[in-house]
PDB file of C-alpha atoms in Angstrom:
ATOM      1  CA  GLN A   1     -15.708  11.746  -5.435  1.00 86.00           C
ATOM      2  CA  VAL A   2     -12.824  10.038  -3.676  1.00 89.00           C
ATOM      3  CA  GLN A   3     -10.262   8.373  -5.906  1.00 93.00           C
ATOM      4  CA  LEU A   4      -7.064   6.476  -5.271  1.00 96.00           C
ATOM      5  CA  VAL A   5      -4.985   6.071  -8.411  1.00 96.00           C
ATOM      6  CA  GLU A   6      -2.002   3.737  -8.461  1.00 97.00           C
ATOM      7  CA  SER A   7       0.874   3.928 -10.921  1.00 97.00           C
ATOM      8  CA  GLY A   8       4.350   2.517 -11.377  1.00 98.00           C
ATOM      9  CA  GLY A   9       3.634  -1.139 -12.014  1.00 97.00           C
ATOM     10  CA  GLY A  10       5.201  -3.085 -14.846  1.00 98.00           C
ATOM     11  CA  LEU A  11       7.379  -5.990 -15.898  1.00 98.00           C
ATOM     12  CA  VAL A  12      10.749  -6.394 -14.194  1.00 98.00           C
ATOM     13  CA  GLN A  13      13.350  -9.132 -13.897  1.00 98.00           C
ATOM     14  CA  ALA A  14      13.953 -10.912 -10.625  1.00 98.00           C
ATOM     15  CA  GLY A  15      16.238  -8.844  -8.440  1.00 98.00           C
ATOM     16  CA  GLY A  16      15.007  -5.607  -9.924  1.00 98.00           C
ATOM     17  CA  SER A  17      13.118  -2.696  -8.371  1.00 98.00           C
ATOM     18  CA  LEU A  18       9.899  -0.798  -8.880  1.00 98.00           C
ATOM     19  CA  ARG A  19       8.322   2.157  -7.106  1.00 98.00           C
ATOM     20  CA  LEU A  20       4.551   2.285  -6.862  1.00 98.00           C
ATOM     21  CA  SER A  21       2.679   5.518  -6.220  1.00 98.00           C
ATOM     22  CA  CYS A  22      -0.883   6.073  -5.042  1.00 98.00           C
ATOM     23  CA  ALA A  23      -2.336   9.548  -5.451  1.00 96.00           C
ATOM     24  CA  ALA A  24      -5.515  10.404  -3.569  1.00 94.00           C
ATOM     25  CA  SER A  25      -8.045  12.965  -4.706  1.00 89.00           C
ATOM     26  CA  GLY A  26     -11.452  14.030  -3.495  1.00 88.00           C
ATOM     27  CA  ARG A  27     -10.424  13.962   0.172  1.00 84.00           C
ATOM     28  CA  ALA A  28      -7.249  14.093   2.191  1.00 84.00           C
ATOM     29  CA  PHE A  29      -5.964  11.020   4.000  1.00 91.00           C
ATOM     30  CA  THR A  30      -3.470  13.140   5.903  1.00 92.00           C
ATOM     31  CA  ASN A  31      -4.877  12.087   9.286  1.00 93.00           C
ATOM     32  CA  TYR A  32      -5.497   8.430   8.492  1.00 95.00           C
ATOM     33  CA  ALA A  33      -3.643   5.217   7.751  1.00 96.00           C
ATOM     34  CA  MET A  34      -2.946   3.990   4.258  1.00 97.00           C
ATOM     35  CA  ALA A  35      -1.796   0.616   3.039  1.00 98.00           C
ATOM     36  CA  TRP A  36      -0.833  -1.599   0.144  1.00 98.00           C
ATOM     37  CA  PHE A  37      -2.357  -5.009  -0.523  1.00 98.00           C
ATOM     38  CA  ARG A  38      -1.774  -7.437  -3.372  1.00 98.00           C
ATOM     39  CA  GLN A  39      -3.656 -10.209  -5.086  1.00 98.00           C
ATOM     40  CA  ALA A  40      -2.243 -12.891  -7.348  1.00 96.00           C
ATOM     41  CA  PRO A  41      -4.463 -14.890  -9.748  1.00 91.00           C
ATOM     42  CA  GLY A  42      -6.429 -17.538  -7.886  1.00 95.00           C
ATOM     43  CA  LYS A  43      -5.317 -16.267  -4.500  1.00 96.00           C
ATOM     44  CA  ALA A  44      -6.884 -14.129  -1.815  1.00 97.00           C
ATOM     45  CA  ARG A  45      -5.944 -10.484  -1.372  1.00 97.00           C
ATOM     46  CA  GLU A  46      -3.100 -10.176   1.130  1.00 98.00           C
ATOM     47  CA  PHE A  47      -1.637  -7.423   3.241  1.00 98.00           C
ATOM     48  CA  VAL A  48       1.703  -5.996   2.091  1.00 98.00           C
ATOM     49  CA  ALA A  49       2.432  -2.862   4.127  1.00 98.00           C
ATOM     50  CA  THR A  50       0.738  -0.112   6.104  1.00 98.00           C
ATOM     51  CA  ILE A  51       1.741   3.331   7.317  1.00 97.00           C
ATOM     52  CA  ASN A  52       0.153   5.451  10.004  1.00 96.00           C
ATOM     53  CA  TRP A  53      -1.113   8.982   9.463  1.00 95.00           C
ATOM     54  CA  SER A  54       2.185  10.702  10.297  1.00 95.00           C
ATOM     55  CA  GLY A  55       4.440   8.255   8.504  1.00 95.00           C
ATOM     56  CA  VAL A  56       6.317   7.437  11.703  1.00 95.00           C
ATOM     57  CA  LYS A  57       4.918   3.916  12.120  1.00 96.00           C
ATOM     58  CA  THR A  58       5.013   1.198   9.478  1.00 97.00           C
ATOM     59  CA  SER A  59       4.400  -2.526   9.323  1.00 97.00           C
ATOM     60  CA  TYR A  60       5.122  -5.147   6.676  1.00 98.00           C
ATOM     61  CA  ALA A  61       4.156  -8.667   5.754  1.00 98.00           C
ATOM     62  CA  GLU A  62       6.927 -11.116   6.600  1.00 98.00           C
ATOM     63  CA  SER A  63       7.301 -12.012   2.934  1.00 98.00           C
ATOM     64  CA  VAL A  64       8.348  -8.461   1.981  1.00 98.00           C
ATOM     65  CA  LYS A  65      10.102  -7.267   5.136  1.00 98.00           C
ATOM     66  CA  GLY A  66      13.561  -5.901   4.362  1.00 98.00           C
ATOM     67  CA  ARG A  67      12.789  -5.574   0.651  1.00 98.00           C
ATOM     68  CA  PHE A  68       9.803  -3.196   0.483  1.00 98.00           C
ATOM     69  CA  THR A  69       9.455   0.267   2.000  1.00 98.00           C
ATOM     70  CA  ILE A  70       6.197   2.182   2.402  1.00 98.00           C
ATOM     71  CA  SER A  71       6.269   5.956   2.738  1.00 98.00           C
ATOM     72  CA  ARG A  72       3.919   8.897   2.353  1.00 97.00           C
ATOM     73  CA  ASP A  73       3.960  12.567   1.419  1.00 96.00           C
ATOM     74  CA  ASN A  74       0.971  14.187   3.107  1.00 94.00           C
ATOM     75  CA  GLY A  75       1.581  17.429   1.276  1.00 94.00           C
ATOM     76  CA  LYS A  76       0.932  15.570  -1.978  1.00 95.00           C
ATOM     77  CA  ASN A  77      -1.711  13.220  -0.536  1.00 95.00           C
ATOM     78  CA  THR A  78       0.347  10.360  -1.945  1.00 96.00           C
ATOM     79  CA  VAL A  79       1.653   7.054  -0.597  1.00 98.00           C
ATOM     80  CA  TYR A  80       4.525   5.086  -2.104  1.00 98.00           C
ATOM     81  CA  LEU A  81       5.797   1.515  -2.105  1.00 98.00           C
ATOM     82  CA  GLN A  82       9.456   1.042  -2.975  1.00 98.00           C
ATOM     83  CA  MET A  83      10.026  -2.571  -3.962  1.00 98.00           C
ATOM     84  CA  ASN A  84      13.575  -3.904  -4.168  1.00 98.00           C
ATOM     85  CA  SER A  85      15.035  -7.372  -4.738  1.00 98.00           C
ATOM     86  CA  LEU A  86      11.818  -8.426  -6.429  1.00 98.00           C
ATOM     87  CA  LYS A  87      11.016 -12.120  -6.730  1.00 98.00           C
ATOM     88  CA  PRO A  88       8.678 -13.968  -9.123  1.00 97.00           C
ATOM     89  CA  GLU A  89       6.375 -14.662  -6.168  1.00 97.00           C
ATOM     90  CA  ASP A  90       5.826 -10.895  -5.827  1.00 98.00           C
ATOM     91  CA  THR A  91       3.870 -11.003  -9.106  1.00 98.00           C
ATOM     92  CA  ALA A  92       0.359  -9.698  -8.390  1.00 98.00           C
ATOM     93  CA  GLY A  93      -2.019  -6.798  -8.750  1.00 98.00           C
ATOM     94  CA  TYR A  94      -1.083  -4.193  -6.144  1.00 98.00           C
ATOM     95  CA  TYR A  95      -3.825  -2.137  -4.538  1.00 98.00           C
ATOM     96  CA  CYS A  96      -3.635   1.049  -2.524  1.00 98.00           C
ATOM     97  CA  ALA A  97      -6.119   1.512   0.327  1.00 97.00           C
ATOM     98  CA  GLY A  98      -7.081   4.351   2.645  1.00 96.00           C
ATOM     99  CA  GLU A  99      -9.171   4.370   5.812  1.00 95.00           C
ATOM    100  CA  THR A 100     -11.200   7.137   7.410  1.00 93.00           C
ATOM    101  CA  LYS A 101     -12.513   5.612  10.638  1.00 92.00           C
ATOM    102  CA  CYS A 102      -9.575   5.968  13.013  1.00 92.00           C
ATOM    103  CA  TYR A 103      -8.324   9.555  13.306  1.00 94.00           C
ATOM    104  CA  HIS A 104      -4.626   9.683  14.275  1.00 94.00           C
ATOM    105  CA  CYS A 105      -4.649   5.987  15.148  1.00 91.00           C
ATOM    106  CA  ASP A 106      -1.925   4.804  17.513  1.00 82.00           C
ATOM    107  CA  TYR A 107      -2.089   1.265  16.150  1.00 86.00           C
ATOM    108  CA  LEU A 108      -1.429  -0.079  12.664  1.00 92.00           C
ATOM    109  CA  LEU A 109      -4.235  -1.462  10.518  1.00 93.00           C
ATOM    110  CA  LYS A 110      -3.446  -4.657   8.615  1.00 95.00           C
ATOM    111  CA  SER A 111      -6.883  -6.011   7.713  1.00 96.00           C
ATOM    112  CA  GLN A 112      -8.434  -5.154   4.364  1.00 96.00           C
ATOM    113  CA  TYR A 113     -11.778  -4.791   6.134  1.00 96.00           C
ATOM    114  CA  GLU A 114     -10.508  -1.743   8.010  1.00 95.00           C
ATOM    115  CA  TYR A 115     -10.030   0.231   4.789  1.00 96.00           C
ATOM    116  CA  ASP A 116     -12.796   2.261   3.165  1.00 93.00           C
ATOM    117  CA  TYR A 117     -11.303   3.326  -0.127  1.00 96.00           C
ATOM    118  CA  TRP A 118      -9.430   1.344  -2.746  1.00 97.00           C
ATOM    119  CA  GLY A 119      -7.592   2.051  -5.959  1.00 97.00           C
ATOM    120  CA  GLN A 120      -8.109   0.129  -9.179  1.00 97.00           C
ATOM    121  CA  GLY A 121      -4.773  -1.646  -8.875  1.00 97.00           C
ATOM    122  CA  THR A 122      -1.529  -1.748 -10.812  1.00 98.00           C
ATOM    123  CA  GLN A 123       0.020  -4.956 -12.132  1.00 98.00           C
ATOM    124  CA  VAL A 124       3.510  -6.015 -11.104  1.00 98.00           C
ATOM    125  CA  THR A 125       5.058  -8.916 -12.988  1.00 98.00           C
ATOM    126  CA  VAL A 126       8.458 -10.294 -12.001  1.00 98.00           C
ATOM    127  CA  SER A 127      10.142 -12.637 -14.467  1.00 97.00           C
ATOM    128  CA  SER A 128      12.646 -15.260 -13.410  1.00 94.00           C
TER     129      SER A 128
END
């Protein structure tokens, strides 16, 4: 059974930092892209960041560019999201996603519909 388990969410003041982790089990995502999405109450799920299979290529939503950093450790089958300079508008449930359709993809995947597996989410709340 494939599982993606997020951790690291919590309550932080504006300007603070958090580091989210997503540990995969049941299969390796070493050769595939992974991503983070988020969803605030009453809003649609939105793309945050993605990383290709090797970790060399990354892409970010404009709203988080320069503040968030996605990385991965294929030896640990884990992807991370370092979030700095957090703002109240970053408050949302954060979801890790992994895809298994595009082996060693040369392009970055930003649509939620391209991802097969999802974690249960971890809540991030930023107070003003």
